[in-house]
XYZ file of C-alpha atoms in Angstrom:
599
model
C 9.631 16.623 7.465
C 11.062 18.379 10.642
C 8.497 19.741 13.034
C 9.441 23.204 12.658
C 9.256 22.583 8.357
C 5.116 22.018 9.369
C 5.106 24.935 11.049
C 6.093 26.815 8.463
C 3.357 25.104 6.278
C 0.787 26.286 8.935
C 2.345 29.640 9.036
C 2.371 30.166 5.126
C -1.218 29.045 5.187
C -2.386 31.791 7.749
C -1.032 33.935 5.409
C -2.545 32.348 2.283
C -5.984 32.199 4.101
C -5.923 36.124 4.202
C -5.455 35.916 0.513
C -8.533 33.932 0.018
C -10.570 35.805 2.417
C -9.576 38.951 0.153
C -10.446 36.969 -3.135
C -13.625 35.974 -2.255
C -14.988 38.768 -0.938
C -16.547 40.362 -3.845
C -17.610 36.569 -5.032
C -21.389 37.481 -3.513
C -21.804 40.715 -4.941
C -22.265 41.997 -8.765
C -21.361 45.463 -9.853
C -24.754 47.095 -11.298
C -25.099 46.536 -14.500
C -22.990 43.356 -14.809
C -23.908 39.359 -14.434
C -23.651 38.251 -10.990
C -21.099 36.767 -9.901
C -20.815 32.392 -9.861
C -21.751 31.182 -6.551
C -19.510 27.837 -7.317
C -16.269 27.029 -8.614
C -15.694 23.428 -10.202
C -12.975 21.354 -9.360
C -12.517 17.771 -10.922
C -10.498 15.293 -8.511
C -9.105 12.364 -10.097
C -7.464 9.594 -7.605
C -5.460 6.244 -8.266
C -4.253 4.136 -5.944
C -2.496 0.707 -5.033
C -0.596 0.992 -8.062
C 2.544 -1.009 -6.890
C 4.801 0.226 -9.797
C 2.948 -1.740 -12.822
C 4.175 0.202 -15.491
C 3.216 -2.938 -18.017
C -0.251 -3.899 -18.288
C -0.497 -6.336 -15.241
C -1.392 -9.544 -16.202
C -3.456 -12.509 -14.950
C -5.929 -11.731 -13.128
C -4.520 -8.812 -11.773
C -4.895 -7.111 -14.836
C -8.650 -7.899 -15.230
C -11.577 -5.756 -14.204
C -15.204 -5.882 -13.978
C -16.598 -3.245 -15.608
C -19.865 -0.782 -15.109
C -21.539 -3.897 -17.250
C -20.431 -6.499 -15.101
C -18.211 -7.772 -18.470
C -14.374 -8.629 -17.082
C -12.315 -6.637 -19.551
C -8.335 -6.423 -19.417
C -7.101 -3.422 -18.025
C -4.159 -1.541 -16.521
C -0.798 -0.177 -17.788
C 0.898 3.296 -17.363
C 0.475 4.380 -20.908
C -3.337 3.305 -20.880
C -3.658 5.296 -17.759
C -1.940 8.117 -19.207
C -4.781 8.030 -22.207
C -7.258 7.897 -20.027
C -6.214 10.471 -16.988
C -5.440 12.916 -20.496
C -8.858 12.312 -21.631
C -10.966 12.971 -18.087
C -8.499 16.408 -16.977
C -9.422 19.553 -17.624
C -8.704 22.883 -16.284
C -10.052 22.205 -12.852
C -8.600 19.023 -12.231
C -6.262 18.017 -9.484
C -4.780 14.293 -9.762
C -3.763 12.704 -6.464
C -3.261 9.014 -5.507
C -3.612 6.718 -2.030
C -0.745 4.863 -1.424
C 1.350 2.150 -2.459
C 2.117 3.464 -5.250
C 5.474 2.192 -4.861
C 6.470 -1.346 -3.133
C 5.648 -4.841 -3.964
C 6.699 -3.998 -7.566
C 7.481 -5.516 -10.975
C 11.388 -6.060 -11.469
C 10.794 -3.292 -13.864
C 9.952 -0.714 -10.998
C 11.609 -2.595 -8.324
C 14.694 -2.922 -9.703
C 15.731 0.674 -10.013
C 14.015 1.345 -6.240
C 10.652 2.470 -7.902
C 12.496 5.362 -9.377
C 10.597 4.959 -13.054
C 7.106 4.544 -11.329
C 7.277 7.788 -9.374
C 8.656 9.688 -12.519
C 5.893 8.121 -14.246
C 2.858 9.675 -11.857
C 4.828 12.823 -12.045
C 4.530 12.919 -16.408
C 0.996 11.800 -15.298
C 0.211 14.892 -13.074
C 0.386 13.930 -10.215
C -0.169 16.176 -7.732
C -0.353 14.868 -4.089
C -0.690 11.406 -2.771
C -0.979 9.329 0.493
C 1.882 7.149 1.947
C 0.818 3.746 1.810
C 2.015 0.822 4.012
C 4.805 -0.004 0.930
C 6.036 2.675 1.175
C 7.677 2.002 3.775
C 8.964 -1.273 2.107
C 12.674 -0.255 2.159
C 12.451 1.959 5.284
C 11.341 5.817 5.752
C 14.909 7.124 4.872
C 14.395 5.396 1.824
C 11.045 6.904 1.316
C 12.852 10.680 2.280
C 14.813 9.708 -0.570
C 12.462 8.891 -3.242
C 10.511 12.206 -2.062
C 14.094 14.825 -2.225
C 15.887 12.955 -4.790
C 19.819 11.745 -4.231
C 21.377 8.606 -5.647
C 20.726 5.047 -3.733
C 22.958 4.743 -0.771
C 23.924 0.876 -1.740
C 22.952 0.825 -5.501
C 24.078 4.004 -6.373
C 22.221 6.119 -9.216
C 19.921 4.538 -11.730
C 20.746 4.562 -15.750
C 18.317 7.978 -16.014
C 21.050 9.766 -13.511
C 20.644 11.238 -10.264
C 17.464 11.041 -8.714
C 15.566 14.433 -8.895
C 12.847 13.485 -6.431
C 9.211 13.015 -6.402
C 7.567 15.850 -8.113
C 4.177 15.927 -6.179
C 3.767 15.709 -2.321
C 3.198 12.836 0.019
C 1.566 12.838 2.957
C 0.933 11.076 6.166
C -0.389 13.088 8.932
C -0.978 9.776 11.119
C 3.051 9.313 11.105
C 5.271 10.439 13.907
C 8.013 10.492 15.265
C 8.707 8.438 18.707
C 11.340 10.600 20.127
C 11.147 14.098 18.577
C 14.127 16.526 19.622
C 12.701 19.736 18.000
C 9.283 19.502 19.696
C 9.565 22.097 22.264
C 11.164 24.932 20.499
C 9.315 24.053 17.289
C 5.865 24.594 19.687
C 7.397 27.298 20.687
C 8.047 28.853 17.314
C 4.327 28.985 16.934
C 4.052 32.299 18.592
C 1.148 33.459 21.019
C -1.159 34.231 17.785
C -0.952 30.727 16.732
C -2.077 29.283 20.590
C -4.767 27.395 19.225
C -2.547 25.418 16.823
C 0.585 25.078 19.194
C -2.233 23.114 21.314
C -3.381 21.188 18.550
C 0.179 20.404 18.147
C 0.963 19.491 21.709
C -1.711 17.469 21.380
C -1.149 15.427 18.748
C 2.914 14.805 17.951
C 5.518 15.965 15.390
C 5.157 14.349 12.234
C 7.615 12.805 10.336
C 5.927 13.583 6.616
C 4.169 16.549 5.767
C 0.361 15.776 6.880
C -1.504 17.958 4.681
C -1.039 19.280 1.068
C -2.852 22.444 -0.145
C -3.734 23.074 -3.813
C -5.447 26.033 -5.605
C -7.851 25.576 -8.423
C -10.046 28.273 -9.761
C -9.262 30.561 -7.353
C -10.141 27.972 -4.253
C -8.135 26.272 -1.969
C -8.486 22.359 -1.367
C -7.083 20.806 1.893
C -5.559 17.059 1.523
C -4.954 15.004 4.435
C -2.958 12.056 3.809
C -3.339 8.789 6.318
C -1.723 5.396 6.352
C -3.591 2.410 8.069
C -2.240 2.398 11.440
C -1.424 -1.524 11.099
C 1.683 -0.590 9.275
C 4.434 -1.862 12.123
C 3.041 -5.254 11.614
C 2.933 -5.729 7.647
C 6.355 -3.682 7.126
C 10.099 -4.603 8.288
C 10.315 -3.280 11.750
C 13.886 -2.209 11.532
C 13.339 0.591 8.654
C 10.498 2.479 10.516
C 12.106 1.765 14.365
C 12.193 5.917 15.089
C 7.771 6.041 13.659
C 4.959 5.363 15.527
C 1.493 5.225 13.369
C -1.547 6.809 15.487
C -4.761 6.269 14.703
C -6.286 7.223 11.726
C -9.233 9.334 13.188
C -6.975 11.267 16.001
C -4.681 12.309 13.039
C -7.196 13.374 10.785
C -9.150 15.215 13.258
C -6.168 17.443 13.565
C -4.978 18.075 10.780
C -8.578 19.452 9.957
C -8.525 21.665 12.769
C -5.232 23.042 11.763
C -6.481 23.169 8.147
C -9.432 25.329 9.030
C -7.469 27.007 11.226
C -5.340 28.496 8.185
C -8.943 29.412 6.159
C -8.809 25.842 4.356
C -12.535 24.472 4.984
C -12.782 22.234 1.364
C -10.999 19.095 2.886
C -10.301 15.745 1.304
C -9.309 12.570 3.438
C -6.505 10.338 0.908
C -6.119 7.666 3.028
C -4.640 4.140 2.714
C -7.497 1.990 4.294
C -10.047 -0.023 3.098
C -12.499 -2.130 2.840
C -13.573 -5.792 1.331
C -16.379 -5.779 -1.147
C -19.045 -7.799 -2.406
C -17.359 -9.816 -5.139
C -18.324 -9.344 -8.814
C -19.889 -6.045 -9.248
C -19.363 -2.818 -10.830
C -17.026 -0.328 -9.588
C -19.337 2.465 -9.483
C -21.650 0.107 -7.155
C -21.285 0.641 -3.179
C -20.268 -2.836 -2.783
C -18.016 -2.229 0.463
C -18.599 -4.346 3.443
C -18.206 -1.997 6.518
C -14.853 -2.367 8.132
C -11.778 -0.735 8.847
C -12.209 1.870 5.862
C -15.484 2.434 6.548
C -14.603 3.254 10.129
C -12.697 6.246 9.544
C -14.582 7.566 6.599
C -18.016 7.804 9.323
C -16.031 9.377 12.060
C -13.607 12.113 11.013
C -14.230 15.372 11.933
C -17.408 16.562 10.061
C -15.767 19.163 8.197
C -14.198 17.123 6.023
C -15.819 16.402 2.826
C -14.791 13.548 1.203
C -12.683 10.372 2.124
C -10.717 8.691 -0.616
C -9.654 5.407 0.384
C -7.136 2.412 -0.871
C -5.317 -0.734 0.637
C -7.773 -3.070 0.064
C -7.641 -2.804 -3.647
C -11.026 -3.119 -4.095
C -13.212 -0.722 -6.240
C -16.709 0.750 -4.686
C -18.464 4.392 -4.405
C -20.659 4.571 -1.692
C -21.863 7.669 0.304
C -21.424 6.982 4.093
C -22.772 9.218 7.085
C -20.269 11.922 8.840
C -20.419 12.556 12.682
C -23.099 15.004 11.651
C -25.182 13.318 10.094
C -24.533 14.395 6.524
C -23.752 12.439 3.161
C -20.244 12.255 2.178
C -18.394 10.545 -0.159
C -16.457 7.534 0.389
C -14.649 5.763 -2.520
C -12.198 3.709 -3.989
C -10.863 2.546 -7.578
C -9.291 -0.866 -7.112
C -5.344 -1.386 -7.699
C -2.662 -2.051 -10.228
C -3.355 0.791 -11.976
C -7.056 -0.585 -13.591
C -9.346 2.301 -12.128
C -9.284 6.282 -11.935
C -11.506 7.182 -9.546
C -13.386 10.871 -10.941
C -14.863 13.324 -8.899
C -16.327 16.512 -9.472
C -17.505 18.650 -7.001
C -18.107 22.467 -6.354
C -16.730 24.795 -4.007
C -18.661 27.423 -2.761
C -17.375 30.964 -2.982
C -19.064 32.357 0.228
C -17.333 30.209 2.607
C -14.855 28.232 0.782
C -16.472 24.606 1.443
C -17.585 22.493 -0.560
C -20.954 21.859 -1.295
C -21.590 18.623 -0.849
C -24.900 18.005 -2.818
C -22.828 18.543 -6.124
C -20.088 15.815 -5.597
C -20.701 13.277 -8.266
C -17.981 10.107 -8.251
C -17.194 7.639 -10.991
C -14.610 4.995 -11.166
C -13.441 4.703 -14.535
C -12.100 1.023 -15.935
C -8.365 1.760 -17.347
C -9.672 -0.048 -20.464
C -6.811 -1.522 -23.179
C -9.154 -0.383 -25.964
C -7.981 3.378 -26.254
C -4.998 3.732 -28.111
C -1.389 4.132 -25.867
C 0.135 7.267 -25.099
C 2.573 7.293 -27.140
C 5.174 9.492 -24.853
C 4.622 6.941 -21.656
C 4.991 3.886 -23.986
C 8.265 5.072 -25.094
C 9.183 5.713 -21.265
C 8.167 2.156 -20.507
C 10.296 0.948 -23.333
C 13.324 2.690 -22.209
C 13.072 1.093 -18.356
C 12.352 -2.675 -20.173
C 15.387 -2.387 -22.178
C 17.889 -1.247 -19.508
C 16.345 -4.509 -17.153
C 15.938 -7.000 -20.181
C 19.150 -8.577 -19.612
C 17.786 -9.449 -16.085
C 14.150 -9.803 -15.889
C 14.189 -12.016 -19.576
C 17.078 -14.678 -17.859
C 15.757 -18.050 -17.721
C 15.907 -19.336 -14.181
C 14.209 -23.010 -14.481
C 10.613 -24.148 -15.585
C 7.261 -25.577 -14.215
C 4.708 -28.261 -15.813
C 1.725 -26.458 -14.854
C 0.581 -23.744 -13.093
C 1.812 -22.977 -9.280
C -0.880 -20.934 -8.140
C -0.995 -18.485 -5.089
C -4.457 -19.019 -4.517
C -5.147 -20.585 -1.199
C -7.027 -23.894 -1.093
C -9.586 -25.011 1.925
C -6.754 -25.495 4.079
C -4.882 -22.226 3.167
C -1.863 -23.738 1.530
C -1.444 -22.673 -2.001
C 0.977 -24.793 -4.209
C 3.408 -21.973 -4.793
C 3.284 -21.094 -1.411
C 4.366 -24.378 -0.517
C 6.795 -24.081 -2.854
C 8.735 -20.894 -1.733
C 8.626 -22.688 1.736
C 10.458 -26.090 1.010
C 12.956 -23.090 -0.872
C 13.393 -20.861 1.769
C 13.968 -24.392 4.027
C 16.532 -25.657 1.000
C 18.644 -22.406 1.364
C 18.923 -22.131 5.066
C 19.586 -25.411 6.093
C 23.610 -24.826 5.855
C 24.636 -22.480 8.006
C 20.964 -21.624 9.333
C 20.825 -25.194 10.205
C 17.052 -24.829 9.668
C 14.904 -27.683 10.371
C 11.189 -26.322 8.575
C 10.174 -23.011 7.003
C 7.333 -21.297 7.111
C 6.521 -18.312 4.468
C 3.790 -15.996 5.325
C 1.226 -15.600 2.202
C 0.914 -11.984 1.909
C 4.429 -11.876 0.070
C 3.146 -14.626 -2.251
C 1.980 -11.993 -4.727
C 0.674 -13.651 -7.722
C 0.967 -16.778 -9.206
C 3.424 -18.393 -11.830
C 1.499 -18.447 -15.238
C 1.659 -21.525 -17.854
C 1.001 -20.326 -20.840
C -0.059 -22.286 -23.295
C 0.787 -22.035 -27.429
C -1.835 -22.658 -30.188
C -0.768 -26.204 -30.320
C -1.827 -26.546 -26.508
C 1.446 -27.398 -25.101
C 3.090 -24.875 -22.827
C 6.136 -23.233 -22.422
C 6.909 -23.530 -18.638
C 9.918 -21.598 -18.931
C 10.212 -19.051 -15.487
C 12.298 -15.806 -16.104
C 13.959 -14.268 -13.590
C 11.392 -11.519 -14.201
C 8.449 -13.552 -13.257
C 9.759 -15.047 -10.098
C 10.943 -11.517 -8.964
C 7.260 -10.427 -9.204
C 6.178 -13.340 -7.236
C 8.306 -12.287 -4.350
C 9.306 -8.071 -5.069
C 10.380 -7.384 -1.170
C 14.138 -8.116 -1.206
C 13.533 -9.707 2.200
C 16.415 -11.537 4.115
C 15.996 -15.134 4.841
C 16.467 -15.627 8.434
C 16.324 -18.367 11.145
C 15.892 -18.197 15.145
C 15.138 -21.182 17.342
C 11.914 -21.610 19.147
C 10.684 -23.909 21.484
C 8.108 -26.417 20.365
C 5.545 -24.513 22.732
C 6.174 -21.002 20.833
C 6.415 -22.656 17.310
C 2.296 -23.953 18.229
C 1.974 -19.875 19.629
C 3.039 -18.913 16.321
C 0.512 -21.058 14.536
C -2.001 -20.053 16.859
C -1.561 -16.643 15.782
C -2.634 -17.247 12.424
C -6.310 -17.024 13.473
C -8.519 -14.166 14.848
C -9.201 -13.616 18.287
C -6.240 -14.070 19.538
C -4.356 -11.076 21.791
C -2.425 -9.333 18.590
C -5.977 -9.011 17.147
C -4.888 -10.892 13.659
C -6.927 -8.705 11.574
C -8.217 -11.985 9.606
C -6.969 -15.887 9.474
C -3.994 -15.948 7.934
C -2.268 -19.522 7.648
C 1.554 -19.742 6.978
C 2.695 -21.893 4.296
C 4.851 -24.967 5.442
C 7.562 -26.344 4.194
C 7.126 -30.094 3.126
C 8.367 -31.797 6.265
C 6.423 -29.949 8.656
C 2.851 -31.232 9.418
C 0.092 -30.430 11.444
C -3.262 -30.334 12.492
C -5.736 -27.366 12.969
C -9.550 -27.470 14.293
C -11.840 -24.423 12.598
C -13.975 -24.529 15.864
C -11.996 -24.757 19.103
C -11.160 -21.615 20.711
C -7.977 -19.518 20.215
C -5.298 -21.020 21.759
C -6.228 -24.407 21.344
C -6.540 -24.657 17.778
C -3.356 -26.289 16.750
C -2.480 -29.866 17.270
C -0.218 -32.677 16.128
C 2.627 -31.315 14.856
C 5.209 -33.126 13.083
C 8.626 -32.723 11.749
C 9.790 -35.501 9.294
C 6.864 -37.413 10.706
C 7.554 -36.961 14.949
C 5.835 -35.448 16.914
C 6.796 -32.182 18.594
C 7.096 -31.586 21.696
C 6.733 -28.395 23.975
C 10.034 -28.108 25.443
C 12.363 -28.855 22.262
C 13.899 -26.379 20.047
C 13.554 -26.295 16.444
C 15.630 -23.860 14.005
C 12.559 -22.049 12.364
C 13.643 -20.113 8.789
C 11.415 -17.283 7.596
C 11.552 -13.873 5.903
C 12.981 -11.142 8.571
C 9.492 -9.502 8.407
C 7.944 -12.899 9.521
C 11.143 -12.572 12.277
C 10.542 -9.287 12.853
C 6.966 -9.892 14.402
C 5.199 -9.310 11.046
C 1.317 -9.456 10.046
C 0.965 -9.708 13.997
C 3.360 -12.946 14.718
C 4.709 -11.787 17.962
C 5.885 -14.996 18.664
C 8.750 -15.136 16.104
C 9.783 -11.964 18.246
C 10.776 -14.737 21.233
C 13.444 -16.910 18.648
C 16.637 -16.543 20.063
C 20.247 -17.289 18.189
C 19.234 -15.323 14.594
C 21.361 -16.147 11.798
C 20.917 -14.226 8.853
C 20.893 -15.778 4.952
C 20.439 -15.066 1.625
C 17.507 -12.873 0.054
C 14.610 -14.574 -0.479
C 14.325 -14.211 -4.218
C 17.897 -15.649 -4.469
C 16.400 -18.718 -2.466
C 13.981 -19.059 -4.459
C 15.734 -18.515 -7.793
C 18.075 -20.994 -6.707
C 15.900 -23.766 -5.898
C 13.834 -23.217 -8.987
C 17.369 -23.427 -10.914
C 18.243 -26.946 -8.834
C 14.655 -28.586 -9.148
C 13.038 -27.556 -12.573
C 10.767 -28.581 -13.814
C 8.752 -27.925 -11.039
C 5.186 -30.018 -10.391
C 2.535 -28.423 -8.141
C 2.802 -29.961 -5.664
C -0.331 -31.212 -3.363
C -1.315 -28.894 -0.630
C -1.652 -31.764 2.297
C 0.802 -30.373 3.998
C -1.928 -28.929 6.976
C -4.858 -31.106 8.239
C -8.023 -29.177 9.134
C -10.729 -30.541 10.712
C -13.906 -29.107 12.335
C-alpha cells in the first residue's frame, strides 16, 4: 500500500465518520408514541488464527485439542471449520483472522503458493486479517501478490487459473517502509484540515500494508488494527523483506487509534500476531497465558481500544487484562492449525459509537470432527488433493520407527539430527561443507509410524510428509567461519546474550560435530569442547559451516552466521532431504548424543 493509498483510507473515513455522526443521531431519542430507540447494537466477532494452510484435518498431535472438559479430542480441517464458523455467524458477525494464515504449509497449500488456503478463508467469510510473520515466508512482493491477485512470477498460474487475489483485507500497521519516496508529498496531500493526522503521520512512517480495516455492522463502524510481532527480521529470510522495517507493536497501534478516532471510528479491535505461552493442559476458555510478549501489548495500547486479539504462539486462552486506564479488556487467543474459533460478542453503543465493554463475552470454540463436513469445502479440498496427488503420494524412502521433532534434555531431536547429517550429505560437493547445523524452528512436526492392526508398521515416507516436515523452500547454503565465531554462534543459542534470543534455542548438529554446553555458566562461556570427526577445534581455523539461508541470513537472532565469508549456494532443503532419505532408507532414529550438557 502506497502512502498516499492510506491517505485516501483516512480521507474516505472523515467522510464516512460524518455519515455515522448523522445515523446516530436520532439513536437517543424516540418519536412520541413509539418504542424507544436500542441503546446497543450487537456485533458477533469470530477470529482464527495460525492456520498455516491445513486444509486436511492436521494430524498428530497437531490436530488434537483439549477441550472446555479437559478431554483431548481430534480437531481441525477447513471443511470442519466451515461447519462450525456456518453454525456460530449470524447477521452481526464479522470473521477476521491473526496471521499466518499462510506459510509453513502442507504440500497441499504450499505447493500452489497458498493460493487454495486464502480462497478457502475467503468461501469462509473472511473478512479482515493480520499479517503474520509467514507471511512474509516468500517475501512482501509475494505477499502483494497473494493480496491483488496475478500469476506466480517463477511458477506461473496455478491449475484454478489466474490468481484473483485475496478477497478480505490484511493488515499490518507496525510495517514500514525504510526508504519511502512518496512521504513528503503524500503528508502533504493531507491538507491543513487533516493537521492532526499529517502529524500523526510524520510521526510514525509510511506503511507498506494497509494498517487498519473498517467494517460496518448494524449500522456501526468497527476499527481493526492489524500488528505483526516486531521480531519478524529475525525468524523470516532477510532478503524478501530488505526495503521493511517492523516498529514496535505499541507505537504502531497507538497510531493507528488516533487516526482511527480521528475519522469517528472509536469501537477498535487490536488483531495482532503476538502471543503468549500458557499453562499446559487446560481449557481454552481458561486464562491460562503466562504474561509475556502478548501480554505486553494487550496492557499498554492506547486505552481506547477495546479488545486485543492475539496469535503466534498458537496457544489457546481468554483472559481479561488491564488497559493503561485501568479498565477490563479482552485479551484472547484460539490456538492454531485451524482447531479453535475464537467467538466474541459484544455491543456497541449508539451514543458514542464505542463499545461497551461490560457486554463483551469471549469463547473459544474446539473445531470438533464430530459435526458433519461441509460438503462445498470438502469438495474444494478434494479438487486441490487430486491436482498434487501425483506429488505429495510419491514414495521417497522409509523409517523403522518414529523420528520425532520433539527435543530431548539436550535439545537434539532425532529428526532434527537427521535433516542435519542431510543438509551436511548434500553440501559437501561443491559446498565443501565440513558439519551442518539446522535450526529447530523449521523442524515442523515429526515423521509418523503408523502402525496396522497386525502391529507392524508401514514406514513408508511420501514426498508429502517430508514436505510438511520442512514447508519453507529454503536454500541450502554454506559460508566459512572461524572456529571462534562457530562457538559465537552456539553461544547464541541461549538467552542473555546481546541479540536478546527470545528463549534457548539449540541447533541441531550434524553427526560429526560434537560439543559440550554448561546450563549454568554465564553467556559467553557456555560452550566448550568442540569437535569435528573427533578433534578439537580451535579458535583461529576455518570450517565450511552448511545451513538454511535463513540460518545464513542471521535468522532466529544468529548474527554470527552474518560474519561467514565465501557463500556458496546449494540445493533446497527439501530436495536435501528427500534425497538423503531416498539414499539411506530405512532410516533408524538415531541417538541424540550428539551435544553433551552438563551443569
Amino acid at each position: 500500500m502506497t502512502s498516499r493509498s492510506f491517505l485516501r483510507l483516512v480521507l474516505a473515513g472523515a467522510v464516512a465518520s460524518g455519515a455515522v455522526a448523522l445515523a446516530a443521531a436520532p439513536a437517543g431519542a424516540a418519536s412520541p408514541g413509539k418504542a424507544k430507540a436500542p441503546l446497543t447494537v450487537p456485533v458477533r466477532l469470530l477470529a482464527l488464527n495460525d492456520f498455516h494452510g491445513n486444509l486436511e484435518p492436521p494430524t498428530g498431535s497437531s490436530g488434537r485439542m483439549v477441550d472446555e472438559n479437559g478431554k483431548t479430542v481430534d480437531a481441525g480441517g477447513a471443511a470442519y471449520i466451515a461447519t462450525h464458523m456456518k453454525a456460530l455467524t449470524d447477521k452481526n458477525t464479522i470473521a477476521v483472522a491473526q496471521g499466518d494464515l499462510i506459510g509453513a504449509s502442507p504440500l497441499l497449500s504450499a505447493a500452489y503458493h497458498d493460493e487454495p488456503s486464502v480462497e478457502f478463508l475467503g468461501k469462509l467469510g473472511l473478512k479482515v486479517a493480520a499479517v503474520g510473520n509467514h507471511e512474509f515466508d516468500e517475501g512482501y512482493t509475494e505477499l502483494r501478490r497473494i493480496m491483488k491477485g496475478g500469476c506466480h512470477p517463477v511458477d506461473g498460474c496455478s491449475p484454478a487459473g489466474k490468481w484473483k487475489g485475496a478477497s478480505f483485507d490484511y493488515v499490518g500497521a507496525n510495517v514500514l517502509f525504510k526508504n519511502p519516496n512518496e512521504r513528503t508529498d503524500a503528508l502533504a496531500a493531507l491538507g491543513a484540515q487533516q493537521a492532526q493526522a499529517k502529524k500523526l503521520m510524520a510521526d510514525w512512517g509510511v506503511p507498506a500494508l494497509p494498517p487498519v480495516s473498517v467494517k460496518w455492522v448494524n449500522g456501526v463502524p468497527i476499527g481493526f488494527i492489524g500488528l505483526v510481532t516486531q521480531t519478524t527480521p529475525n525468524i523470516v529470510t532477510a532478503e524478501g523483506i530488505k526495503n521493511l522495517k517492523f516498529i514496535d507493536e505499541v507505537k504502531a497501534a497507538n497510531v493507528a487509534s488516533k487516526i482511527l478516532k480521528l475519522v469517528g471510528v472509536r469501537a477498535q479491535v487490536v488483531l495482532v500476531h503476538e502471543g503468549d505461552q500458557v499453562n499446559a493442559g487446560q481449557s481454552p476458555d481458561a486464562c491460562s497465558a503466562v504474561a509475556g510478549a502478548g501480554a505486553r501489548i494487550a496492557t499498554q495500547v492506547d486505552p481506547e481500544i477495546d479488545v486485543v486479539l492475539t496469535g503466534h504462539s498458537h496457544q489457546a486462552y481468554l483472559c481479561k487484562i488491564k488497559d493503561p486506564a485501568g479498565n477490563d479488556r479482552l485479551y484472547s487467543q484460539g490456538g492454531s492449525f485451524g482447531r479453535v474459533i475464537t467467538q466474541v460478542d459484544l455491543k456497541v453503543n449508539l451514543k458514542n459509537l464505542d463499545i461497551d465493554r461490560s457486554s463483551v463475552v469471549a469463547d473459544n470454540h474446539v473445531v470438533t470432527r464430530t459435526v458433519d463436513p461441509d460438503p462445498e469445502i470438502s469438495t474444494f479440498v478434494q479438487t486441490w488433493k487430486d491436482r498434487v496427488a501425483p506429488v505429495a503420494n510419491k514414495a521417497i524412502g522409509s523409517i523403522t520407527a518414529e523420528l520425532s521433532n520433539t527435543a530431548g534434555p539436550s535439545g537434539e531431536s532425532p529428526l532434527g539430527d537427521v535433516i542435519a547429517d542431510a543438509q551436511l550429505a548434500a553440501t559437501r560437493t561443491g559446498g565443501n561443507a565440513q558439519i551442518a547445523l539446522m535450526n529447530p524452528g523449521g523442524v515442523r512436526t515429526s515423521l509418523n509410524y503408523p502402525s496396522s492392526p497386525a502391529g507392524e508398521g508401514d514406514g513408508v515416507v511420501t514426498y508429502g510428509e517430508a514436505f510438511t516436515v520442512q514447508p519453507f523452500n529454503n536454500l541450502m547454503q554454506v559460508v566459512t567461519l572461524t572456529g571462534a565465531q562457530l562457538k559465537t554462534v552456539l553461544e547464541q543459542q541461549f538467552t542473555g546474550g546481546p541479540n536478546n534470543q527470545a528463549f534457548t534455542k539449540i541447533l541441531q548438529p550434524s553427526a560429526n560435530f560434537t560439543y559440550t554446553y554448561s546450563t549454568s555458566a554465564p553467556w559467553g562461556s557456555k560452550v566448550s569442547d568442540m569437535k569435528i570427526d573427533g578433534v578439537p577445534v580451535t579458535d583461529t581455523q576455518t570450517i565450511r559451516v552448511a545451513a538454511n539461508n535463513f540460518l545464513v541470513g542471521g535468522g532466529d537472532a544468529f548474527a554470527a552466521f552474518t560474519e561467514g565469508t565465501d557463500l556458496w549456494s546449494g540445493p533446497l532443503d527439501i530436495d536435501a532431504f528427500v534425497d538423503y532419505l531416498g539414499a539411506n532408507s530405512p532410516i533408524t532414529p538415531p541417538a541424540t548424543n550428539r551435544i553433551t550438557v552438563t551443569s
